[in-house]
Amino acid sequence: MTTTQMLSATIQSLRPFVPAKDFAASKRFYQDLGFELRRDGDDLAVLAFGDSAFLLQNFYAEELAKNFVVQLAVSDVAAWWRMIEPLNLAERHGVKAPKAPKLMPWGASVLFLFDPAGVLWHITEFPPAPAGAARA
C-alpha cells in the first residue's frame, strides 16, 4: 500500500471555510435552507446537511467572497429546486435569486444559489457514470 493510499484511508471529511459578510444573517440563510447549526462560536460555525458540512467563518473579503464557489453534488437536483424555489430567498435574505437547474455543456445539471456574502453554490447532479468509470 502506498503512502497516499494509507493517508487517504484516514480522511474523515473535507470541509471548506466559507466567508460571511454578516455572520448572523448567513447563519439564518443556511438554516432556512435546511442546514443544521451544529456548532456556533463568535467567529466560526459548523453547518451540516446530513453527513456533509462546512465551516462558516465570521470573515469577509469581497474579492474572496465573490470568487468563492462551493459545489454540492446531489443525486436529485430537481428535488433541491422544489425545496429552494418556494423559500423566496431573494426577498427574505436580500440575495440574488437562485437559478433553476440547467443542463451544462459538460453534462451535469446545475442549480445556482448565492448566499448573503455573494458565495456561489453549484448544486450539481452529475449524469450516471458509465460502468467501471470513476467520477471526478
GROMACS .gro file of N, CA and C in nm:
model
  408
    1MET      N    1   0.084  -0.118   0.000
    1MET     CA    2   0.000   0.000   0.000
    1MET      C    3   0.089   0.125   0.000
    2THR      N    4   0.057   0.222  -0.087
    2THR     CA    5   0.137   0.344  -0.095
    2THR      C    6   0.103   0.438   0.021
    3THR      N    7   0.189   0.535   0.044
    3THR     CA    8   0.164   0.636   0.148
    3THR      C    9   0.034   0.711   0.118
    4THR      N   10   0.011   0.743  -0.008
    4THR     CA   11  -0.111   0.813  -0.047
    4THR      C   12  -0.234   0.730  -0.013
    5GLN      N   13  -0.230   0.603  -0.040
    5GLN     CA   14  -0.343   0.515  -0.008
    5GLN      C   15  -0.365   0.507   0.143
    6MET      N   16  -0.257   0.500   0.219
    6MET     CA   17  -0.268   0.494   0.364
    6MET      C   18  -0.329   0.623   0.419
    7LEU      N   19  -0.281   0.736   0.371
    7LEU     CA   20  -0.334   0.865   0.418
    7LEU      C   21  -0.478   0.885   0.374
    8SER      N   22  -0.512   0.840   0.255
    8SER     CA   23  -0.649   0.852   0.206
    8SER      C   24  -0.746   0.782   0.299
    9ALA      N   25  -0.706   0.671   0.354
    9ALA     CA   26  -0.792   0.594   0.445
    9ALA      C   27  -0.816   0.668   0.577
   10THR      N   28  -0.734   0.769   0.609
   10THR     CA   29  -0.750   0.842   0.735
   10THR      C   30  -0.841   0.964   0.721
   11ILE      N   31  -0.878   1.003   0.601
   11ILE     CA   32  -0.960   1.122   0.581
   11ILE      C   33  -1.102   1.097   0.631
   12GLN      N   34  -1.150   1.186   0.716
   12GLN     CA   35  -1.285   1.175   0.770
   12GLN      C   36  -1.381   1.273   0.703
   13SER      N   37  -1.331   1.388   0.661
   13SER     CA   38  -1.414   1.484   0.590
   13SER      C   39  -1.325   1.589   0.524
   14LEU      N   40  -1.384   1.661   0.432
   14LEU     CA   41  -1.319   1.772   0.364
   14LEU      C   42  -1.418   1.886   0.368
   15ARG      N   43  -1.389   1.992   0.445
   15ARG     CA   44  -1.488   2.097   0.467
   15ARG      C   45  -1.428   2.234   0.436
   16PRO      N   46  -1.490   2.308   0.347
   16PRO     CA   47  -1.440   2.443   0.317
   16PRO      C   48  -1.476   2.541   0.428
   17PHE      N   49  -1.398   2.647   0.440
   17PHE     CA   50  -1.427   2.760   0.527
   17PHE      C   51  -1.491   2.867   0.438
   18VAL      N   52  -1.620   2.890   0.457
   18VAL     CA   53  -1.697   2.981   0.373
   18VAL      C   54  -1.704   3.118   0.442
   19PRO      N   55  -1.672   3.227   0.369
   19PRO     CA   56  -1.677   3.359   0.430
   19PRO      C   57  -1.819   3.411   0.449
   20ALA      N   58  -1.836   3.497   0.550
   20ALA     CA   59  -1.965   3.559   0.576
   20ALA      C   60  -1.947   3.709   0.596
   21LYS      N   61  -2.021   3.788   0.521
   21LYS     CA   62  -2.018   3.933   0.537
   21LYS      C   63  -2.092   3.974   0.664
   22ASP      N   64  -2.207   3.914   0.686
   22ASP     CA   65  -2.286   3.932   0.808
   22ASP      C   66  -2.307   3.792   0.864
   23PHE      N   67  -2.229   3.759   0.966
   23PHE     CA   68  -2.224   3.624   1.021
   23PHE      C   69  -2.362   3.574   1.063
   24ALA      N   70  -2.438   3.655   1.136
   24ALA     CA   71  -2.572   3.615   1.183
   24ALA      C   72  -2.667   3.593   1.066
   25ALA      N   73  -2.663   3.684   0.968
   25ALA     CA   74  -2.752   3.672   0.852
   25ALA      C   75  -2.719   3.546   0.772
   26SER      N   76  -2.592   3.515   0.756
   26SER     CA   77  -2.554   3.395   0.682
   26SER      C   78  -2.598   3.269   0.755
   27LYS      N   79  -2.587   3.267   0.887
   27LYS     CA   80  -2.634   3.150   0.962
   27LYS      C   81  -2.784   3.131   0.943
   28ARG      N   82  -2.860   3.239   0.947
   28ARG     CA   83  -3.006   3.229   0.925
   28ARG      C   84  -3.036   3.177   0.785
   29PHE      N   85  -2.964   3.229   0.685
   29PHE     CA   86  -2.982   3.187   0.546
   29PHE      C   87  -2.963   3.036   0.532
   30TYR      N   88  -2.852   2.986   0.584
   30TYR     CA   89  -2.824   2.843   0.569
   30TYR      C   90  -2.921   2.758   0.650
   31GLN      N   91  -2.964   2.805   0.765
   31GLN     CA   92  -3.063   2.730   0.841
   31GLN      C   93  -3.197   2.728   0.766
   32ASP      N   94  -3.233   2.836   0.700
   32ASP     CA   95  -3.355   2.837   0.618
   32ASP      C   96  -3.346   2.736   0.505
   33LEU      N   97  -3.225   2.711   0.456
   33LEU     CA   98  -3.205   2.610   0.351
   33LEU      C   99  -3.212   2.468   0.405
   34GLY      N  100  -3.211   2.452   0.535
   34GLY     CA  101  -3.218   2.320   0.594
   34GLY      C  102  -3.089   2.272   0.658
   35PHE      N  103  -2.986   2.356   0.657
   35PHE     CA  104  -2.862   2.318   0.723
   35PHE      C  105  -2.881   2.326   0.874
   36GLU      N  106  -2.822   2.232   0.944
   36GLU     CA  107  -2.828   2.229   1.091
   36GLU      C  108  -2.706   2.301   1.146
   37LEU      N  109  -2.728   2.390   1.241
   37LEU     CA  110  -2.619   2.460   1.309
   37LEU      C  111  -2.567   2.367   1.417
   38ARG      N  112  -2.454   2.302   1.390
   38ARG     CA  113  -2.402   2.202   1.483
   38ARG      C  114  -2.308   2.261   1.587
   39ARG      N  115  -2.239   2.365   1.550
   39ARG     CA  116  -2.151   2.436   1.645
   39ARG      C  117  -2.161   2.583   1.611
   40ASP      N  118  -2.163   2.664   1.715
   40ASP     CA  119  -2.176   2.808   1.694
   40ASP      C  120  -2.083   2.882   1.788
   41GLY      N  121  -1.991   2.954   1.732
   41GLY     CA  122  -1.898   3.034   1.811
   41GLY      C  123  -1.901   3.177   1.761
   42ASP      N  124  -1.817   3.261   1.820
   42ASP     CA  125  -1.813   3.402   1.781
   42ASP      C  126  -1.760   3.421   1.639
   43ASP      N  127  -1.668   3.335   1.598
   43ASP     CA  128  -1.604   3.353   1.469
   43ASP      C  129  -1.616   3.235   1.374
   44LEU      N  130  -1.677   3.126   1.420
   44LEU     CA  131  -1.685   3.006   1.337
   44LEU      C  132  -1.809   2.926   1.374
   45ALA      N  133  -1.879   2.879   1.271
   45ALA     CA  134  -1.997   2.794   1.291
   45ALA      C  135  -1.984   2.674   1.199
   46VAL      N  136  -2.032   2.561   1.246
   46VAL     CA  137  -2.036   2.440   1.164
   46VAL      C  138  -2.181   2.420   1.122
   47LEU      N  139  -2.204   2.418   0.992
   47LEU     CA  140  -2.337   2.395   0.937
   47LEU      C  141  -2.334   2.264   0.858
   48ALA      N  142  -2.434   2.182   0.882
   48ALA     CA  143  -2.434   2.048   0.822
   48ALA      C  144  -2.569   2.014   0.763
   49PHE      N  145  -2.564   1.934   0.660
   49PHE     CA  146  -2.682   1.877   0.598
   49PHE      C  147  -2.652   1.729   0.589
   50GLY      N  148  -2.709   1.650   0.680
   50GLY     CA  149  -2.674   1.509   0.686
   50GLY      C  150  -2.529   1.494   0.726
   51ASP      N  151  -2.454   1.415   0.649
   51ASP     CA  152  -2.313   1.392   0.679
   51ASP      C  153  -2.220   1.496   0.617
   52SER      N  154  -2.275   1.588   0.538
   52SER     CA  155  -2.193   1.690   0.472
   52SER      C  156  -2.198   1.819   0.553
   53ALA      N  157  -2.083   1.885   0.565
   53ALA     CA  158  -2.078   2.007   0.645
   53ALA      C  159  -1.976   2.104   0.588
   54PHE      N  160  -1.989   2.228   0.632
   54PHE     CA  161  -1.889   2.329   0.602
   54PHE      C  162  -1.875   2.419   0.723
   55LEU      N  163  -1.769   2.498   0.724
   55LEU     CA  164  -1.744   2.591   0.832
   55LEU      C  165  -1.773   2.732   0.781
   56LEU      N  166  -1.863   2.799   0.847
   56LEU     CA  167  -1.895   2.938   0.814
   56LEU      C  168  -1.809   3.024   0.905
   57GLN      N  169  -1.733   3.114   0.843
   57GLN     CA  170  -1.642   3.195   0.924
   57GLN      C  171  -1.688   3.340   0.927
   58ASN      N  172  -1.670   3.402   1.040
   58ASN     CA  173  -1.702   3.542   1.059
   58ASN      C  174  -1.587   3.623   1.002
   59PHE      N  175  -1.573   3.615   0.872
   59PHE     CA  176  -1.464   3.680   0.799
   59PHE      C  177  -1.517   3.714   0.661
   60TYR      N  178  -1.482   3.832   0.613
   60TYR     CA  179  -1.528   3.871   0.481
   60TYR      C  180  -1.420   3.952   0.410
   61ALA      N  181  -1.389   3.911   0.291
   61ALA     CA  182  -1.305   3.986   0.198
   61ALA      C  183  -1.380   3.981   0.065
   62GLU      N  184  -1.418   4.095   0.013
   62GLU     CA  185  -1.504   4.099  -0.105
   62GLU      C  186  -1.449   4.017  -0.221
   63GLU      N  187  -1.321   4.032  -0.250
   63GLU     CA  188  -1.263   3.959  -0.363
   63GLU      C  189  -1.270   3.808  -0.342
   64LEU      N  190  -1.249   3.764  -0.219
   64LEU     CA  191  -1.261   3.622  -0.190
   64LEU      C  192  -1.405   3.576  -0.207
   65ALA      N  193  -1.498   3.645  -0.143
   65ALA     CA  194  -1.639   3.603  -0.144
   65ALA      C  195  -1.696   3.598  -0.285
   66LYS      N  196  -1.667   3.698  -0.366
   66LYS     CA  197  -1.727   3.700  -0.500
   66LYS      C  198  -1.662   3.600  -0.595
   67ASN      N  199  -1.552   3.537  -0.552
   67ASN     CA  200  -1.488   3.433  -0.633
   67ASN      C  201  -1.494   3.296  -0.567
   68PHE      N  202  -1.567   3.286  -0.457
   68PHE     CA  203  -1.575   3.161  -0.382
   68PHE      C  204  -1.692   3.079  -0.435
   69VAL      N  205  -1.666   2.956  -0.472
   69VAL     CA  206  -1.770   2.867  -0.524
   69VAL      C  207  -1.763   2.736  -0.447
   70VAL      N  208  -1.879   2.686  -0.407
   70VAL     CA  209  -1.889   2.557  -0.341
   70VAL      C  210  -1.978   2.468  -0.428
   71GLN      N  211  -1.932   2.348  -0.453
   71GLN     CA  212  -2.015   2.253  -0.527
   71GLN      C  213  -2.072   2.151  -0.430
   72LEU      N  214  -2.203   2.137  -0.435
   72LEU     CA  215  -2.274   2.035  -0.358
   72LEU      C  216  -2.329   1.936  -0.459
   73ALA      N  217  -2.270   1.817  -0.465
   73ALA     CA  218  -2.315   1.716  -0.560
   73ALA      C  219  -2.431   1.639  -0.498
   74VAL      N  220  -2.541   1.631  -0.572
   74VAL     CA  221  -2.662   1.565  -0.524
   74VAL      C  222  -2.711   1.466  -0.630
   75SER      N  223  -2.797   1.374  -0.588
   75SER     CA  224  -2.849   1.276  -0.683
   75SER      C  225  -2.979   1.322  -0.747
   76ASP      N  226  -3.041   1.430  -0.695
   76ASP     CA  227  -3.169   1.478  -0.750
   76ASP      C  228  -3.177   1.630  -0.738
   77VAL      N  229  -3.121   1.699  -0.836
   77VAL     CA  230  -3.118   1.845  -0.831
   77VAL      C  231  -3.259   1.904  -0.843
   78ALA      N  232  -3.348   1.835  -0.912
   78ALA     CA  233  -3.487   1.884  -0.924
   78ALA      C  234  -3.555   1.888  -0.788
   79ALA      N  235  -3.528   1.790  -0.702
   79ALA     CA  236  -3.585   1.789  -0.568
   79ALA      C  237  -3.532   1.906  -0.486
   80TRP      N  238  -3.405   1.937  -0.503
   80TRP     CA  239  -3.348   2.053  -0.433
   80TRP      C  240  -3.416   2.181  -0.481
   81TRP      N  241  -3.439   2.192  -0.611
   81TRP     CA  242  -3.506   2.311  -0.664
   81TRP      C  243  -3.647   2.323  -0.608
   82ARG      N  244  -3.719   2.212  -0.599
   82ARG     CA  245  -3.854   2.215  -0.542
   82ARG      C  246  -3.853   2.261  -0.397
   83MET      N  247  -3.746   2.233  -0.325
   83MET     CA  248  -3.733   2.278  -0.186
   83MET      C  249  -3.693   2.426  -0.180
   84ILE      N  250  -3.600   2.466  -0.266
   84ILE     CA  251  -3.544   2.602  -0.261
   84ILE      C  252  -3.637   2.707  -0.319
   85GLU      N  253  -3.700   2.679  -0.431
   85GLU     CA  254  -3.780   2.781  -0.501
   85GLU      C  255  -3.883   2.849  -0.411
   86PRO      N  256  -3.963   2.777  -0.333
   86PRO     CA  257  -4.066   2.844  -0.252
   86PRO      C  258  -4.011   2.918  -0.130
   87LEU      N  259  -3.881   2.908  -0.102
   87LEU     CA  260  -3.825   2.976   0.015
   87LEU      C  261  -3.815   3.127  -0.004
   88ASN      N  262  -3.829   3.175  -0.129
   88ASN     CA  263  -3.820   3.318  -0.157
   88ASN      C  264  -3.694   3.380  -0.097
   89LEU      N  265  -3.581   3.317  -0.124
   89LEU     CA  266  -3.454   3.359  -0.064
   89LEU      C  267  -3.416   3.501  -0.101
   90ALA      N  268  -3.441   3.541  -0.224
   90ALA     CA  269  -3.406   3.677  -0.267
   90ALA      C  270  -3.480   3.780  -0.183
   91GLU      N  271  -3.607   3.760  -0.161
   91GLU     CA  272  -3.686   3.854  -0.082
   91GLU      C  273  -3.652   3.846   0.066
   92ARG      N  274  -3.641   3.727   0.119
   92ARG     CA  275  -3.620   3.709   0.263
   92ARG      C  276  -3.479   3.742   0.308
   93HIS      N  277  -3.381   3.723   0.219
   93HIS     CA  278  -3.241   3.739   0.261
   93HIS      C  279  -3.164   3.842   0.180
   94GLY      N  280  -3.229   3.905   0.082
   94GLY     CA  281  -3.160   4.007   0.003
   94GLY      C  282  -3.046   3.952  -0.082
   95VAL      N  283  -3.061   3.829  -0.128
   95VAL     CA  284  -2.959   3.767  -0.213
   95VAL      C  285  -3.007   3.766  -0.358
   96LYS      N  286  -2.916   3.734  -0.449
   96LYS     CA  287  -2.956   3.713  -0.588
   96LYS      C  288  -3.050   3.594  -0.591
   97ALA      N  289  -3.151   3.602  -0.676
   97ALA     CA  290  -3.247   3.492  -0.687
   97ALA      C  291  -3.177   3.365  -0.736
   98PRO      N  292  -3.207   3.251  -0.674
   98PRO     CA  293  -3.150   3.125  -0.723
   98PRO      C  294  -3.194   3.100  -0.867
   99LYS      N  295  -3.113   3.028  -0.939
   99LYS     CA  296  -3.144   2.995  -1.078
   99LYS      C  297  -3.176   2.846  -1.088
  100ALA      N  298  -3.287   2.817  -1.154
  100ALA     CA  299  -3.333   2.679  -1.170
  100ALA      C  300  -3.225   2.592  -1.234
  101PRO      N  301  -3.230   2.463  -1.208
  101PRO     CA  302  -3.131   2.372  -1.267
  101PRO      C  303  -3.125   2.387  -1.419
  102LYS      N  304  -3.003   2.384  -1.467
  102LYS     CA  305  -2.977   2.399  -1.610
  102LYS      C  306  -2.876   2.294  -1.651
  103LEU      N  307  -2.901   2.230  -1.764
  103LEU     CA  308  -2.806   2.131  -1.816
  103LEU      C  309  -2.685   2.206  -1.873
  104MET      N  310  -2.569   2.177  -1.820
  104MET     CA  311  -2.447   2.244  -1.862
  104MET      C  312  -2.380   2.167  -1.977
  105PRO      N  313  -2.299   2.235  -2.058
  105PRO     CA  314  -2.233   2.169  -2.171
  105PRO      C  315  -2.147   2.049  -2.130
  106TRP      N  316  -2.101   2.048  -2.005
  106TRP     CA  317  -2.017   1.938  -1.959
  106TRP      C  318  -2.099   1.822  -1.902
  107GLY      N  319  -2.233   1.828  -1.917
  107GLY     CA  320  -2.317   1.713  -1.890
  107GLY      C  321  -2.391   1.708  -1.758
  108ALA      N  322  -2.362   1.799  -1.665
  108ALA     CA  323  -2.431   1.798  -1.536
  108ALA      C  324  -2.542   1.902  -1.535
  109SER      N  325  -2.642   1.880  -1.451
  109SER     CA  326  -2.747   1.980  -1.428
  109SER      C  327  -2.708   2.057  -1.303
  110VAL      N  328  -2.710   2.191  -1.312
  110VAL     CA  329  -2.663   2.275  -1.202
  110VAL      C  330  -2.767   2.378  -1.164
  111LEU      N  331  -2.793   2.387  -1.036
  111LEU     CA  332  -2.878   2.491  -0.976
  111LEU      C  333  -2.781   2.592  -0.915
  112PHE      N  334  -2.800   2.720  -0.943
  112PHE     CA  335  -2.711   2.823  -0.894
  112PHE      C  336  -2.776   2.897  -0.778
  113LEU      N  337  -2.702   2.909  -0.667
  113LEU     CA  338  -2.754   2.969  -0.545
  113LEU      C  339  -2.647   3.061  -0.486
  114PHE      N  340  -2.686   3.184  -0.453
  114PHE     CA  341  -2.594   3.280  -0.393
  114PHE      C  342  -2.630   3.302  -0.248
  115ASP      N  343  -2.530   3.306  -0.161
  115ASP     CA  344  -2.556   3.333  -0.019
  115ASP      C  345  -2.544   3.483   0.007
  116PRO      N  346  -2.569   3.528   0.130
  116PRO     CA  347  -2.566   3.672   0.160
  116PRO      C  348  -2.431   3.740   0.138
  117ALA      N  349  -2.322   3.666   0.139
  117ALA     CA  350  -2.190   3.725   0.115
  117ALA      C  351  -2.154   3.725  -0.033
  118GLY      N  352  -2.237   3.661  -0.115
  118GLY     CA  353  -2.207   3.651  -0.258
  118GLY      C  354  -2.141   3.520  -0.297
  119VAL      N  355  -2.124   3.430  -0.202
  119VAL     CA  356  -2.066   3.298  -0.232
  119VAL      C  357  -2.164   3.224  -0.323
  120LEU      N  358  -2.111   3.166  -0.428
  120LEU     CA  359  -2.192   3.092  -0.526
  120LEU      C  360  -2.187   2.943  -0.495
  121TRP      N  361  -2.305   2.884  -0.485
  121TRP     CA  362  -2.316   2.739  -0.468
  121TRP      C  363  -2.363   2.680  -0.600
  122HIS      N  364  -2.295   2.575  -0.643
  122HIS     CA  365  -2.338   2.493  -0.757
  122HIS      C  366  -2.396   2.367  -0.696
  123ILE      N  367  -2.527   2.355  -0.697
  123ILE     CA  368  -2.590   2.232  -0.653
  123ILE      C  369  -2.604   2.149  -0.779
  124THR      N  370  -2.527   2.042  -0.787
  124THR     CA  371  -2.500   1.972  -0.912
  124THR      C  372  -2.542   1.827  -0.910
  125GLU      N  373  -2.611   1.788  -1.016
  125GLU     CA  374  -2.643   1.647  -1.038
  125GLU      C  375  -2.565   1.601  -1.160
  126PHE      N  376  -2.476   1.506  -1.137
  126PHE     CA  377  -2.397   1.452  -1.247
  126PHE      C  378  -2.473   1.340  -1.316
  127PRO      N  379  -2.452   1.325  -1.446
  127PRO     CA  380  -2.514   1.210  -1.513
  127PRO      C  381  -2.452   1.082  -1.459
  128PRO      N  382  -2.523   0.971  -1.470
  128PRO     CA  383  -2.465   0.844  -1.423
  128PRO      C  384  -2.334   0.817  -1.495
  129ALA      N  385  -2.236   0.771  -1.418
  129ALA     CA  386  -2.106   0.737  -1.476
  129ALA      C  387  -2.119   0.606  -1.552
  130PRO      N  388  -2.051   0.595  -1.666
  130PRO     CA  389  -2.051   0.467  -1.737
  130PRO      C  390  -1.998   0.356  -1.647
  131ALA      N  391  -2.041   0.237  -1.666
  131ALA     CA  392  -1.997   0.123  -1.585
  131ALA      C  393  -1.846   0.116  -1.582
  132GLY      N  394  -1.791   0.106  -1.461
  132GLY     CA  395  -1.646   0.093  -1.445
  132GLY      C  396  -1.571   0.225  -1.446
  133ALA      N  397  -1.639   0.337  -1.476
  133ALA     CA  398  -1.570   0.466  -1.480
  133ALA      C  399  -1.574   0.531  -1.343
  134ALA      N  400  -1.468   0.604  -1.311
  134ALA     CA  401  -1.461   0.677  -1.185
  134ALA      C  402  -1.516   0.817  -1.206
  135ARG      N  403  -1.581   0.871  -1.105
  135ARG     CA  404  -1.634   1.008  -1.112
  135ARG      C  405  -1.535   1.102  -1.045
  136ALA      N  406  -1.513   1.218  -1.107
  136ALA     CA  407  -1.422   1.318  -1.050
  136ALA      C  408  -1.493   1.403  -0.949
   0.00000   0.00000   0.00000
